[in-house]
């Protein structure tokens, strides 16, 4: 399974700041990264090393100064904005440290939303959303407002919301960063189990070795470069 790259990124450079007063920060400084289809890859490294920038660059959420990014056979730096948006909506899932669930909506609505936005019929969207809530152990909370859920419960709903579209790749930035150790372990175990069952590729940024331990492979980012493939 682990022999085909789903993401190939090369010579990524991203500078923040203002050239005029010479205050450029190179968040990415020649980073290369390959991600195999179906693997769970942990991106580790110290604070400020460029992990989040790398993740957001790969998804096209932030633009880069130079480099190459190919995802699932598409050059995401060359395709039109509309194609990139379509790619994100149909092939990418996102899980962040603080996943802003829509507070006015129930847990179920939040999970159905990405499907509705993709034009899936209401009845089918809600059936799927219910299935996913059950899978993440949140069925009993389906009709609760997102605001009354605990941090761990919100992350479970966020995982269901990321996976409901059956993405090829889930990008996660410190997905358990706001949770205590026990909740982190539970959420990660769930996340990894489902990713493996569904063959979803996961690119996971974390600085916690105990979280990275759930990955198939680790790379380390330092000073805007990907240092090692372990
Ligand atoms: N929007 C921005 N504007 C200016 N500088 C930025 C911006 N985003 C990131 N940087 C800088 O780029 C570098 C890399 O930041 P990044 O957020 O990628 O690090 P990180 O490895 O994710 O760190 P952490 O583990 O603390 O989340 C840092 O020096 C940071 O200050
Ligand atoms: Mg970060």
PDB file of C-alpha atoms and ligand atoms in Angstrom:
ATOM      1  CA  UNK A   1       0.000   0.000   0.000  1.00  0.00           C
ATOM      2  CA  UNK A   2       2.735   2.427   0.969  1.00  0.00           C
ATOM      3  CA  UNK A   3       4.436   2.810  -2.345  1.00  0.00           C
ATOM      4  CA  UNK A   4       2.574   5.530  -4.150  1.00  0.00           C
ATOM      5  CA  UNK A   5       2.905   9.182  -3.259  1.00  0.00           C
ATOM      6  CA  UNK A   6      -0.377  11.034  -2.842  1.00  0.00           C
ATOM      7  CA  UNK A   7       1.472  14.247  -1.984  1.00  0.00           C
ATOM      8  CA  UNK A   8       4.755  15.333  -3.491  1.00  0.00           C
ATOM      9  CA  UNK A   9       6.106  18.689  -2.407  1.00  0.00           C
ATOM     10  CA  UNK A  10       9.509  20.049  -3.291  1.00  0.00           C
ATOM     11  CA  UNK A  11      11.692  23.067  -2.548  1.00  0.00           C
ATOM     12  CA  UNK A  12       8.940  24.899  -0.698  1.00  0.00           C
ATOM     13  CA  UNK A  13       9.780  28.450   0.290  1.00  0.00           C
ATOM     14  CA  UNK A  14       7.485  30.693   2.288  1.00  0.00           C
ATOM     15  CA  UNK A  15       8.634  34.017   3.663  1.00  0.00           C
ATOM     16  CA  UNK A  16       6.559  36.156   5.972  1.00  0.00           C
ATOM     17  CA  UNK A  17       7.188  39.806   6.546  1.00  0.00           C
ATOM     18  CA  UNK A  18       8.262  42.859   4.704  1.00  0.00           C
ATOM     19  CA  UNK A  19      11.179  42.874   2.297  1.00  0.00           C
ATOM     20  CA  UNK A  20      11.566  46.665   2.524  1.00  0.00           C
ATOM     21  CA  UNK A  21      12.630  46.754   6.148  1.00  0.00           C
ATOM     22  CA  UNK A  22      14.500  43.476   5.774  1.00  0.00           C
ATOM     23  CA  UNK A  23      12.433  41.581   8.288  1.00  0.00           C
ATOM     24  CA  UNK A  24      11.742  38.378   6.394  1.00  0.00           C
ATOM     25  CA  UNK A  25      11.034  35.189   8.280  1.00  0.00           C
ATOM     26  CA  UNK A  26      11.500  32.056   6.228  1.00  0.00           C
ATOM     27  CA  UNK A  27       8.842  29.783   7.673  1.00  0.00           C
ATOM     28  CA  UNK A  28       9.631  27.314   4.886  1.00  0.00           C
ATOM     29  CA  UNK A  29      13.135  27.299   3.480  1.00  0.00           C
ATOM     30  CA  UNK A  30      13.488  24.553   0.909  1.00  0.00           C
ATOM     31  CA  UNK A  31      11.181  21.952   2.445  1.00  0.00           C
ATOM     32  CA  UNK A  32      10.660  18.652   0.611  1.00  0.00           C
ATOM     33  CA  UNK A  33       7.991  16.172   1.581  1.00  0.00           C
ATOM     34  CA  UNK A  34       6.443  13.063   0.119  1.00  0.00           C
ATOM     35  CA  UNK A  35       3.373  11.469   1.669  1.00  0.00           C
ATOM     36  CA  UNK A  36       2.401   7.919   0.739  1.00  0.00           C
ATOM     37  CA  UNK A  37      -1.166   7.047  -0.066  1.00  0.00           C
ATOM     38  CA  UNK A  38      -2.881   5.511   2.953  1.00  0.00           C
ATOM     39  CA  UNK A  39      -0.224   6.354   5.521  1.00  0.00           C
ATOM     40  CA  UNK A  40      -0.507   8.306   8.720  1.00  0.00           C
ATOM     41  CA  UNK A  41       2.392  10.713   8.718  1.00  0.00           C
ATOM     42  CA  UNK A  42       3.343  12.697  11.797  1.00  0.00           C
ATOM     43  CA  UNK A  43       5.081  16.031  11.284  1.00  0.00           C
ATOM     44  CA  UNK A  44       7.083  16.828  14.390  1.00  0.00           C
ATOM     45  CA  UNK A  45       9.443  19.621  15.326  1.00  0.00           C
ATOM     46  CA  UNK A  46       9.955  22.532  17.683  1.00  0.00           C
ATOM     47  CA  UNK A  47       7.621  25.479  18.032  1.00  0.00           C
ATOM     48  CA  UNK A  48       8.105  27.965  15.214  1.00  0.00           C
ATOM     49  CA  UNK A  49       9.898  25.459  12.969  1.00  0.00           C
ATOM     50  CA  UNK A  50       7.313  25.725  10.183  1.00  0.00           C
ATOM     51  CA  UNK A  51       5.002  22.744  10.760  1.00  0.00           C
ATOM     52  CA  UNK A  52       1.712  24.609  10.470  1.00  0.00           C
ATOM     53  CA  UNK A  53       2.981  26.654   7.548  1.00  0.00           C
ATOM     54  CA  UNK A  54       3.915  23.423   5.771  1.00  0.00           C
ATOM     55  CA  UNK A  55       0.470  21.949   6.406  1.00  0.00           C
ATOM     56  CA  UNK A  56      -1.383  25.048   5.213  1.00  0.00           C
ATOM     57  CA  UNK A  57       0.884  25.361   2.183  1.00  0.00           C
ATOM     58  CA  UNK A  58       0.115  21.773   1.169  1.00  0.00           C
ATOM     59  CA  UNK A  59      -3.613  22.470   1.230  1.00  0.00           C
ATOM     60  CA  UNK A  60      -3.280  25.695  -0.717  1.00  0.00           C
ATOM     61  CA  UNK A  61      -4.749  27.621   2.231  1.00  0.00           C
ATOM     62  CA  UNK A  62      -1.658  29.812   2.178  1.00  0.00           C
ATOM     63  CA  UNK A  63       0.306  30.666  -0.936  1.00  0.00           C
ATOM     64  CA  UNK A  64       4.050  30.062  -1.138  1.00  0.00           C
ATOM     65  CA  UNK A  65       6.888  32.021  -2.698  1.00  0.00           C
ATOM     66  CA  UNK A  66       8.230  29.088  -4.673  1.00  0.00           C
ATOM     67  CA  UNK A  67       8.199  25.324  -4.869  1.00  0.00           C
ATOM     68  CA  UNK A  68       6.178  22.457  -6.275  1.00  0.00           C
ATOM     69  CA  UNK A  69       3.132  20.773  -4.779  1.00  0.00           C
ATOM     70  CA  UNK A  70       1.406  17.853  -6.422  1.00  0.00           C
ATOM     71  CA  UNK A  71      -1.591  16.265  -4.744  1.00  0.00           C
ATOM     72  CA  UNK A  72      -3.314  13.195  -6.116  1.00  0.00           C
ATOM     73  CA  UNK A  73      -1.779  13.908  -9.503  1.00  0.00           C
ATOM     74  CA  UNK A  74      -2.754  17.574  -9.616  1.00  0.00           C
ATOM     75  CA  UNK A  75      -0.363  20.516  -9.513  1.00  0.00           C
ATOM     76  CA  UNK A  76      -2.204  22.607  -6.926  1.00  0.00           C
ATOM     77  CA  UNK A  77      -0.129  25.694  -7.662  1.00  0.00           C
ATOM     78  CA  UNK A  78      -1.225  25.720 -11.282  1.00  0.00           C
ATOM     79  CA  UNK A  79      -4.916  24.827 -11.087  1.00  0.00           C
ATOM     80  CA  UNK A  80      -7.648  27.452 -10.998  1.00  0.00           C
ATOM     81  CA  UNK A  81      -9.038  28.718  -7.700  1.00  0.00           C
ATOM     82  CA  UNK A  82     -12.345  27.053  -8.446  1.00  0.00           C
ATOM     83  CA  UNK A  83     -10.587  23.717  -8.986  1.00  0.00           C
ATOM     84  CA  UNK A  84      -8.639  24.119  -5.769  1.00  0.00           C
ATOM     85  CA  UNK A  85     -11.848  24.869  -3.877  1.00  0.00           C
ATOM     86  CA  UNK A  86     -13.455  21.779  -5.382  1.00  0.00           C
ATOM     87  CA  UNK A  87     -10.417  19.700  -4.433  1.00  0.00           C
ATOM     88  CA  UNK A  88     -10.632  20.900  -0.837  1.00  0.00           C
ATOM     89  CA  UNK A  89     -14.328  20.243  -0.574  1.00  0.00           C
ATOM     90  CA  UNK A  90     -14.260  16.769  -2.056  1.00  0.00           C
ATOM     91  CA  UNK A  91     -10.857  15.307  -1.243  1.00  0.00           C
ATOM     92  CA  UNK A  92      -9.561  17.050   1.881  1.00  0.00           C
ATOM     93  CA  UNK A  93     -10.689  16.870   5.474  1.00  0.00           C
ATOM     94  CA  UNK A  94      -9.409  19.223   8.152  1.00  0.00           C
ATOM     95  CA  UNK A  95      -9.061  18.828  11.903  1.00  0.00           C
ATOM     96  CA  UNK A  96      -7.527  21.639  13.908  1.00  0.00           C
ATOM     97  CA  UNK A  97      -6.674  22.270  17.533  1.00  0.00           C
ATOM     98  CA  UNK A  98      -9.726  24.421  18.033  1.00  0.00           C
ATOM     99  CA  UNK A  99     -12.338  23.224  15.597  1.00  0.00           C
ATOM    100  CA  UNK A 100     -14.903  25.875  15.389  1.00  0.00           C
ATOM    101  CA  UNK A 101     -18.082  23.875  15.155  1.00  0.00           C
ATOM    102  CA  UNK A 102     -20.913  26.149  14.132  1.00  0.00           C
ATOM    103  CA  UNK A 103     -22.328  27.064  17.550  1.00  0.00           C
ATOM    104  CA  UNK A 104     -25.866  27.747  16.356  1.00  0.00           C
ATOM    105  CA  UNK A 105     -26.090  24.226  14.974  1.00  0.00           C
ATOM    106  CA  UNK A 106     -26.480  20.831  16.590  1.00  0.00           C
ATOM    107  CA  UNK A 107     -23.732  18.214  16.449  1.00  0.00           C
ATOM    108  CA  UNK A 108     -25.700  16.449  13.711  1.00  0.00           C
ATOM    109  CA  UNK A 109     -26.122  19.623  11.628  1.00  0.00           C
ATOM    110  CA  UNK A 110     -22.411  20.316  11.911  1.00  0.00           C
ATOM    111  CA  UNK A 111     -21.547  16.906  10.482  1.00  0.00           C
ATOM    112  CA  UNK A 112     -24.180  17.107   7.731  1.00  0.00           C
ATOM    113  CA  UNK A 113     -23.021  20.563   6.649  1.00  0.00           C
ATOM    114  CA  UNK A 114     -20.058  19.620   4.415  1.00  0.00           C
ATOM    115  CA  UNK A 115     -22.299  17.202   2.512  1.00  0.00           C
ATOM    116  CA  UNK A 116     -25.050  19.787   2.115  1.00  0.00           C
ATOM    117  CA  UNK A 117     -22.458  22.271   0.834  1.00  0.00           C
ATOM    118  CA  UNK A 118     -21.379  19.655  -1.701  1.00  0.00           C
ATOM    119  CA  UNK A 119     -24.925  19.364  -2.953  1.00  0.00           C
ATOM    120  CA  UNK A 120     -25.817  16.035  -1.334  1.00  0.00           C
ATOM    121  CA  UNK A 121     -29.568  15.595  -0.832  1.00  0.00           C
ATOM    122  CA  UNK A 122     -30.763  16.475   2.640  1.00  0.00           C
ATOM    123  CA  UNK A 123     -32.077  13.059   3.595  1.00  0.00           C
ATOM    124  CA  UNK A 124     -28.909  11.281   2.531  1.00  0.00           C
ATOM    125  CA  UNK A 125     -26.684  13.929   4.151  1.00  0.00           C
ATOM    126  CA  UNK A 126     -28.429  13.475   7.496  1.00  0.00           C
ATOM    127  CA  UNK A 127     -28.314   9.675   7.277  1.00  0.00           C
ATOM    128  CA  UNK A 128     -24.588   9.830   6.635  1.00  0.00           C
ATOM    129  CA  UNK A 129     -24.073  12.379   9.411  1.00  0.00           C
ATOM    130  CA  UNK A 130     -25.876  10.097  11.846  1.00  0.00           C
ATOM    131  CA  UNK A 131     -23.730   7.144  10.828  1.00  0.00           C
ATOM    132  CA  UNK A 132     -20.596   9.170  11.432  1.00  0.00           C
ATOM    133  CA  UNK A 133     -21.733  10.436  14.792  1.00  0.00           C
ATOM    134  CA  UNK A 134     -22.353   6.850  15.791  1.00  0.00           C
ATOM    135  CA  UNK A 135     -18.903   5.860  14.577  1.00  0.00           C
ATOM    136  CA  UNK A 136     -17.229   8.466  16.770  1.00  0.00           C
ATOM    137  CA  UNK A 137     -19.403   7.560  19.745  1.00  0.00           C
ATOM    138  CA  UNK A 138     -21.442  10.769  19.673  1.00  0.00           C
ATOM    139  CA  UNK A 139     -24.846   9.539  18.544  1.00  0.00           C
ATOM    140  CA  UNK A 140     -26.482  10.398  21.866  1.00  0.00           C
ATOM    141  CA  UNK A 141     -25.382  14.008  21.420  1.00  0.00           C
ATOM    142  CA  UNK A 142     -26.702  14.407  17.883  1.00  0.00           C
ATOM    143  CA  UNK A 143     -29.300  17.014  18.770  1.00  0.00           C
ATOM    144  CA  UNK A 144     -27.225  18.910  21.310  1.00  0.00           C
ATOM    145  CA  UNK A 145     -25.949  22.335  20.439  1.00  0.00           C
ATOM    146  CA  UNK A 146     -22.236  22.335  19.635  1.00  0.00           C
ATOM    147  CA  UNK A 147     -21.661  24.846  22.437  1.00  0.00           C
ATOM    148  CA  UNK A 148     -22.593  22.465  25.262  1.00  0.00           C
ATOM    149  CA  UNK A 149     -20.130  19.764  24.216  1.00  0.00           C
ATOM    150  CA  UNK A 150     -16.852  19.215  26.060  1.00  0.00           C
ATOM    151  CA  UNK A 151     -13.541  19.726  24.258  1.00  0.00           C
ATOM    152  CA  UNK A 152     -13.132  15.998  23.628  1.00  0.00           C
ATOM    153  CA  UNK A 153     -16.708  15.660  22.418  1.00  0.00           C
ATOM    154  CA  UNK A 154     -16.237  18.602  20.057  1.00  0.00           C
ATOM    155  CA  UNK A 155     -13.103  16.973  18.618  1.00  0.00           C
ATOM    156  CA  UNK A 156     -15.039  13.761  18.002  1.00  0.00           C
ATOM    157  CA  UNK A 157     -17.701  15.725  16.147  1.00  0.00           C
ATOM    158  CA  UNK A 158     -14.963  17.571  14.242  1.00  0.00           C
ATOM    159  CA  UNK A 159     -13.447  14.228  13.197  1.00  0.00           C
ATOM    160  CA  UNK A 160     -16.852  13.040  11.990  1.00  0.00           C
ATOM    161  CA  UNK A 161     -17.257  16.318  10.113  1.00  0.00           C
ATOM    162  CA  UNK A 162     -13.831  15.925   8.478  1.00  0.00           C
ATOM    163  CA  UNK A 163     -14.479  12.321   7.434  1.00  0.00           C
ATOM    164  CA  UNK A 164     -18.100  12.543   6.334  1.00  0.00           C
ATOM    165  CA  UNK A 165     -17.158  13.561   2.777  1.00  0.00           C
ATOM    166  CA  UNK A 166     -14.857  10.490   2.542  1.00  0.00           C
ATOM    167  CA  UNK A 167     -11.776  12.608   1.922  1.00  0.00           C
ATOM    168  CA  UNK A 168      -8.646  11.089   0.455  1.00  0.00           C
ATOM    169  CA  UNK A 169      -6.459  13.084   2.826  1.00  0.00           C
ATOM    170  CA  UNK A 170      -7.101  14.508   6.277  1.00  0.00           C
ATOM    171  CA  UNK A 171      -4.864  17.366   7.392  1.00  0.00           C
ATOM    172  CA  UNK A 172      -4.692  17.724  11.149  1.00  0.00           C
ATOM    173  CA  UNK A 173      -2.841  20.445  13.073  1.00  0.00           C
ATOM    174  CA  UNK A 174      -2.420  19.568  16.753  1.00  0.00           C
ATOM    175  CA  UNK A 175      -5.852  17.918  16.742  1.00  0.00           C
ATOM    176  CA  UNK A 176      -5.619  17.025  20.411  1.00  0.00           C
ATOM    177  CA  UNK A 177      -3.676  20.094  21.491  1.00  0.00           C
ATOM    178  CA  UNK A 178      -6.553  21.423  23.566  1.00  0.00           C
ATOM    179  CA  UNK A 179      -7.334  18.105  25.284  1.00  0.00           C
ATOM    180  CA  UNK A 180      -6.011  16.458  28.431  1.00  0.00           C
ATOM    181  CA  UNK A 181      -3.833  13.362  28.116  1.00  0.00           C
ATOM    182  CA  UNK A 182      -6.622  10.829  28.476  1.00  0.00           C
ATOM    183  CA  UNK A 183      -8.933  12.542  25.995  1.00  0.00           C
ATOM    184  CA  UNK A 184      -6.024  13.004  23.583  1.00  0.00           C
ATOM    185  CA  UNK A 185      -5.282   9.285  23.629  1.00  0.00           C
ATOM    186  CA  UNK A 186      -8.936   8.376  23.134  1.00  0.00           C
ATOM    187  CA  UNK A 187      -9.475  10.815  20.290  1.00  0.00           C
ATOM    188  CA  UNK A 188      -6.241   9.764  18.553  1.00  0.00           C
ATOM    189  CA  UNK A 189      -7.016   6.074  18.877  1.00  0.00           C
ATOM    190  CA  UNK A 190     -10.421   6.690  17.322  1.00  0.00           C
ATOM    191  CA  UNK A 191      -9.034   8.912  14.572  1.00  0.00           C
ATOM    192  CA  UNK A 192      -6.298   6.445  13.600  1.00  0.00           C
ATOM    193  CA  UNK A 193      -8.628   3.437  13.700  1.00  0.00           C
ATOM    194  CA  UNK A 194     -11.112   5.103  11.372  1.00  0.00           C
ATOM    195  CA  UNK A 195      -8.371   6.378   9.053  1.00  0.00           C
ATOM    196  CA  UNK A 196      -6.994   2.844   8.725  1.00  0.00           C
ATOM    197  CA  UNK A 197     -10.450   1.337   8.187  1.00  0.00           C
ATOM    198  CA  UNK A 198     -11.220   3.818   5.442  1.00  0.00           C
ATOM    199  CA  UNK A 199      -7.741   3.954   3.874  1.00  0.00           C
ATOM    200  CA  UNK A 200      -7.572   7.696   4.452  1.00  0.00           C
ATOM    201  CA  UNK A 201      -4.176   9.362   4.295  1.00  0.00           C
ATOM    202  CA  UNK A 202      -3.497  11.506   7.369  1.00  0.00           C
ATOM    203  CA  UNK A 203      -0.980  14.326   7.637  1.00  0.00           C
ATOM    204  CA  UNK A 204      -0.749  15.062  11.326  1.00  0.00           C
ATOM    205  CA  UNK A 205       1.161  17.960  12.862  1.00  0.00           C
ATOM    206  CA  UNK A 206       2.006  17.436  16.495  1.00  0.00           C
ATOM    207  CA  UNK A 207       4.821  18.126  18.911  1.00  0.00           C
ATOM    208  CA  UNK A 208       3.696  15.358  21.260  1.00  0.00           C
ATOM    209  CA  UNK A 209       5.701  12.126  20.875  1.00  0.00           C
ATOM    210  CA  UNK A 210       2.818  10.178  22.438  1.00  0.00           C
ATOM    211  CA  UNK A 211       0.524  11.408  19.654  1.00  0.00           C
ATOM    212  CA  UNK A 212       3.115  10.882  16.908  1.00  0.00           C
ATOM    213  CA  UNK A 213       3.394   7.300  18.131  1.00  0.00           C
ATOM    214  CA  UNK A 214       0.052   6.635  16.438  1.00  0.00           C
ATOM    215  CA  UNK A 215       1.538   7.441  13.044  1.00  0.00           C
ATOM    216  CA  UNK A 216       3.119   5.004  10.578  1.00  0.00           C
ATOM    217  CA  UNK A 217       5.999   7.377   9.952  1.00  0.00           C
ATOM    218  CA  UNK A 218       7.472  10.575  11.326  1.00  0.00           C
ATOM    219  CA  UNK A 219       9.281  13.491   9.796  1.00  0.00           C
ATOM    220  CA  UNK A 220      10.875  16.359  11.664  1.00  0.00           C
ATOM    221  CA  UNK A 221      10.689  19.983  10.593  1.00  0.00           C
ATOM    222  CA  UNK A 222      13.435  22.332  11.676  1.00  0.00           C
ATOM    223  CA  UNK A 223      14.139  25.859  10.442  1.00  0.00           C
ATOM    224  CA  UNK A 224      11.695  25.486   7.583  1.00  0.00           C
ATOM    225  CA  UNK A 225      13.154  22.234   6.268  1.00  0.00           C
ATOM    226  CA  UNK A 226      11.995  18.657   6.545  1.00  0.00           C
ATOM    227  CA  UNK A 227      14.940  17.002   8.202  1.00  0.00           C
ATOM    228  CA  UNK A 228      14.453  13.356   8.545  1.00  0.00           C
ATOM    229  CA  UNK A 229      12.314  10.547   7.291  1.00  0.00           C
ATOM    230  CA  UNK A 230      12.106   8.019  10.098  1.00  0.00           C
TER     231      UNK A 230
HETATM  232  N1  LIG B   1       1.040  34.828   9.350  1.00  0.00           N
HETATM  233  C1  LIG B   1       2.310  34.939   9.727  1.00  0.00           C
HETATM  234  N2  LIG B   1       2.935  36.127   9.686  1.00  0.00           N
HETATM  235  C2  LIG B   1       4.224  36.252  10.047  1.00  0.00           C
HETATM  236  N3  LIG B   1       4.992  35.233  10.477  1.00  0.00           N
HETATM  237  C3  LIG B   1       4.435  34.021  10.544  1.00  0.00           C
HETATM  238  C4  LIG B   1       3.065  33.812  10.178  1.00  0.00           C
HETATM  239  N4  LIG B   1       2.783  32.487  10.349  1.00  0.00           N
HETATM  240  C5  LIG B   1       3.922  31.916  10.793  1.00  0.00           C
HETATM  241  N5  LIG B   1       4.906  32.834  10.909  1.00  0.00           N
HETATM  242  C6  LIG B   1       6.293  32.557  11.352  1.00  0.00           C
HETATM  243  O1  LIG B   1       6.792  31.464  10.621  1.00  0.00           O
HETATM  244  C7  LIG B   1       7.537  30.568  11.449  1.00  0.00           C
HETATM  245  C8  LIG B   1       6.910  29.186  11.412  1.00  0.00           C
HETATM  246  O2  LIG B   1       5.615  29.238  12.024  1.00  0.00           O
HETATM  247  P1  LIG B   1       4.645  27.999  12.131  1.00  0.00           P
HETATM  248  O3  LIG B   1       3.360  28.482  12.647  1.00  0.00           O
HETATM  249  O4  LIG B   1       4.638  27.268  10.846  1.00  0.00           O
HETATM  250  O5  LIG B   1       5.407  27.103  13.222  1.00  0.00           O
HETATM  251  P2  LIG B   1       4.966  25.759  13.950  1.00  0.00           P
HETATM  252  O6  LIG B   1       6.084  24.777  13.730  1.00  0.00           O
HETATM  253  O7  LIG B   1       3.615  25.355  13.521  1.00  0.00           O
HETATM  254  O8  LIG B   1       4.972  26.177  15.485  1.00  0.00           O
HETATM  255  P3  LIG B   1       4.014  25.709  16.710  1.00  0.00           P
HETATM  256  O9  LIG B   1       4.526  24.334  17.115  1.00  0.00           O
HETATM  257  O10 LIG B   1       4.282  26.714  17.766  1.00  0.00           O
HETATM  258  O11 LIG B   1       2.595  25.679  16.237  1.00  0.00           O
HETATM  259  C9  LIG B   1       7.557  31.220  12.833  1.00  0.00           C
HETATM  260  O12 LIG B   1       8.731  31.957  12.954  1.00  0.00           O
HETATM  261  C10 LIG B   1       6.347  32.132  12.800  1.00  0.00           C
HETATM  262  O13 LIG B   1       6.535  33.215  13.645  1.00  0.00           O
HETATM  263 MG1  LIG B   2       1.754  25.244  14.509  1.00  0.00          MG
END
